[in-house]
Amino acid sequence: MTVRTFVDPEKTNRVGLIVEVPDMDTFQRMMESEAAADAMKFDGVRPDTILTLVEPEPSI
């Protein structure tokens, strides 16, 4: 996985991430892990405020 972090310069408690993952199942398992919960707690992330967006599959 690779992660790029973005911070709103006017509201530094608003953060966005671009996370490149092999597949969404891997991402979901990671987000539900104890390590992710610990990291969110350490960083002050409120899990109920997380919004997950996905890049659409290319149309043929």
One Martini backbone bead per residue (centre of mass of N, CA, C, O) as a GRO file, in nm:
protein
   60
    1MET     BB    1   0.099   0.034   0.019
    2THR     BB    2   0.002   0.370  -0.052
    3VAL     BB    3   0.048   0.711   0.086
    4ARG     BB    4  -0.131   1.024   0.072
    5THR     BB    5  -0.121   1.344   0.230
    6PHE     BB    6  -0.381   1.583   0.327
    7VAL     BB    7  -0.420   1.935   0.428
    8ASP     BB    8  -0.612   2.172   0.558
    9PRO     BB    9  -0.496   2.496   0.603
   10GLU     BB   10  -0.767   2.600   0.770
   11LYS     BB   11  -0.825   2.282   0.874
   12THR     BB   12  -0.609   2.065   1.028
   13ASN     BB   13  -0.843   1.838   1.099
   14ARG     BB   14  -0.841   1.807   0.783
   15VAL     BB   15  -0.806   1.493   0.610
   16GLY     BB   16  -0.643   1.340   0.330
   17LEU     BB   17  -0.635   1.034   0.132
   18ILE     BB   18  -0.421   0.838  -0.074
   19VAL     BB   19  -0.489   0.492  -0.138
   20GLU     BB   20  -0.296   0.224  -0.249
   21VAL     BB   21  -0.445  -0.086  -0.341
   22PRO     BB   22  -0.498  -0.405  -0.446
   23ASP     BB   23  -0.773  -0.412  -0.267
   24MET     BB   24  -1.060  -0.375  -0.079
   25ASP     BB   25  -1.023  -0.608   0.118
   26THR     BB   26  -0.752  -0.517   0.227
   27PHE     BB   27  -0.846  -0.243   0.328
   28GLN     BB   28  -1.067  -0.342   0.522
   29ARG     BB   29  -0.883  -0.511   0.702
   30MET     BB   30  -0.705  -0.279   0.788
   31MET     BB   31  -0.933  -0.089   0.909
   32GLU     BB   32  -1.018  -0.340   1.121
   33SER     BB   33  -0.773  -0.322   1.276
   34GLU     BB   34  -0.595  -0.268   1.559
   35ALA     BB   35  -0.379  -0.086   1.435
   36ALA     BB   36  -0.576   0.121   1.318
   37ALA     BB   37  -0.715   0.196   1.582
   38ASP     BB   38  -0.460   0.297   1.723
   39ALA     BB   39  -0.385   0.515   1.514
   40MET     BB   40  -0.647   0.679   1.533
   41LYS     BB   41  -0.625   0.743   1.831
   42PHE     BB   42  -0.350   0.885   1.821
   43ASP     BB   43  -0.460   1.097   1.583
   44GLY     BB   44  -0.779   1.165   1.637
   45VAL     BB   45  -0.970   0.974   1.497
   46ARG     BB   46  -1.303   0.957   1.380
   47PRO     BB   47  -1.453   0.692   1.241
   48ASP     BB   48  -1.739   0.839   1.174
   49THR     BB   49  -1.573   1.048   0.958
   50ILE     BB   50  -1.522   0.845   0.746
   51LEU     BB   51  -1.451   0.867   0.391
   52THR     BB   52  -1.503   0.648   0.117
   53LEU     BB   53  -1.338   0.649  -0.194
   54VAL     BB   54  -1.362   0.542  -0.539
   55GLU     BB   55  -1.232   0.441  -0.823
   56PRO     BB   56  -1.349   0.394  -1.114
   57GLU     BB   57  -1.408   0.193  -1.351
   58PRO     BB   58  -1.341   0.152  -1.659
   59SER     BB   59  -1.485   0.215  -1.953
   60ILE     BB   60  -1.582   0.032  -2.265
   0.00000   0.00000   0.00000
